[in-house]
Amino acid sequence: MEKRIAGRLNRQVGVVGLGCWQLGADWGEVDESEALALLHAAADTGVDFFDTADVYGDGRSESLVGRFLKERQDDVFVATKMGRRLPAQTTEGYSRENFLAWNDRSRRNLGVDTLDLVQLHCPPTPVYSRDEVFDTLDEMVEQQRIAAYGVSVEKVEEALAAIRRPHVASVQIILNAFRLKPLEEVLPAAAEAGVAIIARVPLASGMLTGKYDKATTFGADDHRNYNRNGEAFDVGETFSGVPYEVGLEAVERLRPLVPQGATMAQFALRWIVDQPGVTVVIPGARNVEQARANAQAADLEPVDEKAVAAVYDELIRPHVHDRW
């Protein structure tokens, strides 16, 4: 698999990684043995970047990744997140005391002394202007609690503020065929600064797999059911904030662009990999077959950029472009 490096991250990683939210919660139940099998299957196909968070299944995802690390001798990179354990998202909650407690918990879950990368997990916007937050993160690097830190953001403005911080190593942002706004400023700024771009929600909560239709239903424990209107967290996390019917129409417009022998999901992932400034894309998977298929997207030829942009401009832009 092709590998890329961002200066501040100081580490090469494969262009297709694995997002591990599904192994914790909010997507329906994933059996423990199946979860471990898909982690190994991803690594077998060249995936070496695994993204999790301390709140995915209240630590279940981290713990499963930690078990995987013990079983695997490969040199893999694990990114986790902290901040969403707060009962309410307040700027004051992003404190040194909380950071150290969350960090200790993640290190126990993952079974490591030093975390490869810790990302602030979509914090309130004012957090990005608080020097004490980033001073504490610098201290944690000095203490070898973490090797590097970054942020996971909701908005373009938050990403740009983070990039201006001299020691932020990565920005994780929603980027897919339904979210083109980061291409305008965020990716060029990150490339210039040497900040890694981790593309999250790459398949728009599965919409860009092309497998859904008007009759598709989702379980009660699946955010694609209970967060359609942002009832539990930012609505942009569910189908990238695109109304379900609009997303279905856009997928049908994109479907003829999928290369012969490839899946819609692989096409969507390849489009992200093609964007200058992207370091790694992190699709999730619920089984071994999906994990392997996602990794194979890196082998496709580049896709038709203008056609994707045309569908976005006509159908998607009015719903999302000015919101995030």
PDB file of N, CA, C and O in Angstrom, residues 91 124-134 161-162 165:
ATOM      1  N   THR A  91     -15.882  24.181  27.817  1.00  0.00           N
ATOM      2  CA  THR A  91     -14.481  24.556  27.614  1.00  0.00           C
ATOM      3  C   THR A  91     -13.661  24.251  28.861  1.00  0.00           C
ATOM      4  O   THR A  91     -12.524  23.767  28.782  1.00  0.00           O
ATOM      5  N   PRO A 124     -15.462  21.945  22.046  1.00  0.00           N
ATOM      6  CA  PRO A 124     -16.110  23.226  21.761  1.00  0.00           C
ATOM      7  C   PRO A 124     -15.125  24.185  21.082  1.00  0.00           C
ATOM      8  O   PRO A 124     -13.927  24.180  21.387  1.00  0.00           O
ATOM      9  N   THR A 125     -15.637  25.008  20.206  1.00  0.00           N
ATOM     10  CA  THR A 125     -14.770  25.896  19.420  1.00  0.00           C
ATOM     11  C   THR A 125     -13.832  26.745  20.277  1.00  0.00           C
ATOM     12  O   THR A 125     -12.659  26.920  19.911  1.00  0.00           O
ATOM     13  N   PRO A 126     -14.255  27.301  21.429  1.00  0.00           N
ATOM     14  CA  PRO A 126     -13.336  28.132  22.219  1.00  0.00           C
ATOM     15  C   PRO A 126     -12.085  27.406  22.703  1.00  0.00           C
ATOM     16  O   PRO A 126     -11.085  28.059  23.040  1.00  0.00           O
ATOM     17  N   VAL A 127     -12.112  26.070  22.752  1.00  0.00           N
ATOM     18  CA  VAL A 127     -10.946  25.308  23.211  1.00  0.00           C
ATOM     19  C   VAL A 127      -9.727  25.599  22.336  1.00  0.00           C
ATOM     20  O   VAL A 127      -8.590  25.652  22.825  1.00  0.00           O
ATOM     21  N   TYR A 128      -9.932  25.827  21.062  1.00  0.00           N
ATOM     22  CA  TYR A 128      -8.814  26.010  20.138  1.00  0.00           C
ATOM     23  C   TYR A 128      -8.022  27.292  20.424  1.00  0.00           C
ATOM     24  O   TYR A 128      -6.879  27.421  19.975  1.00  0.00           O
ATOM     25  N   SER A 129      -8.599  28.226  21.163  1.00  0.00           N
ATOM     26  CA  SER A 129      -7.903  29.480  21.467  1.00  0.00           C
ATOM     27  C   SER A 129      -7.320  29.504  22.878  1.00  0.00           C
ATOM     28  O   SER A 129      -6.758  30.523  23.295  1.00  0.00           O
ATOM     29  N   ARG A 130      -7.407  28.393  23.593  1.00  0.00           N
ATOM     30  CA  ARG A 130      -6.916  28.346  24.974  1.00  0.00           C
ATOM     31  C   ARG A 130      -5.488  27.800  25.011  1.00  0.00           C
ATOM     32  O   ARG A 130      -5.246  26.612  24.799  1.00  0.00           O
ATOM     33  N   ASP A 131      -4.533  28.672  25.307  1.00  0.00           N
ATOM     34  CA  ASP A 131      -3.125  28.269  25.339  1.00  0.00           C
ATOM     35  C   ASP A 131      -2.878  27.163  26.353  1.00  0.00           C
ATOM     36  O   ASP A 131      -2.056  26.262  26.126  1.00  0.00           O
ATOM     37  N   GLU A 132      -3.581  27.205  27.494  1.00  0.00           N
ATOM     38  CA  GLU A 132      -3.320  26.227  28.544  1.00  0.00           C
ATOM     39  C   GLU A 132      -3.645  24.802  28.099  1.00  0.00           C
ATOM     40  O   GLU A 132      -3.029  23.840  28.573  1.00  0.00           O
ATOM     41  N   VAL A 133      -4.602  24.667  27.191  1.00  0.00           N
ATOM     42  CA  VAL A 133      -4.936  23.336  26.667  1.00  0.00           C
ATOM     43  C   VAL A 133      -3.743  22.756  25.924  1.00  0.00           C
ATOM     44  O   VAL A 133      -3.339  21.600  26.147  1.00  0.00           O
ATOM     45  N   PHE A 134      -3.154  23.543  25.061  1.00  0.00           N
ATOM     46  CA  PHE A 134      -2.051  23.050  24.246  1.00  0.00           C
ATOM     47  C   PHE A 134      -0.752  22.984  25.040  1.00  0.00           C
ATOM     48  O   PHE A 134       0.113  22.150  24.746  1.00  0.00           O
ATOM     49  N   ALA A 161      -7.715  26.843  12.794  1.00  0.00           N
ATOM     50  CA  ALA A 161      -7.171  27.312  14.071  1.00  0.00           C
ATOM     51  C   ALA A 161      -6.179  26.311  14.641  1.00  0.00           C
ATOM     52  O   ALA A 161      -5.126  26.689  15.181  1.00  0.00           O
ATOM     53  N   ALA A 162      -6.486  25.027  14.522  1.00  0.00           N
ATOM     54  CA  ALA A 162      -5.589  23.990  15.028  1.00  0.00           C
ATOM     55  C   ALA A 162      -4.282  23.958  14.249  1.00  0.00           C
ATOM     56  O   ALA A 162      -3.198  23.805  14.832  1.00  0.00           O
ATOM     57  N   ARG A 165      -1.581  26.174  15.388  1.00  0.00           N
ATOM     58  CA  ARG A 165      -0.850  25.794  16.596  1.00  0.00           C
ATOM     59  C   ARG A 165       0.416  25.037  16.194  1.00  0.00           C
ATOM     60  O   ARG A 165       0.357  24.056  15.456  1.00  0.00           O
TER      61      ARG A 165
END
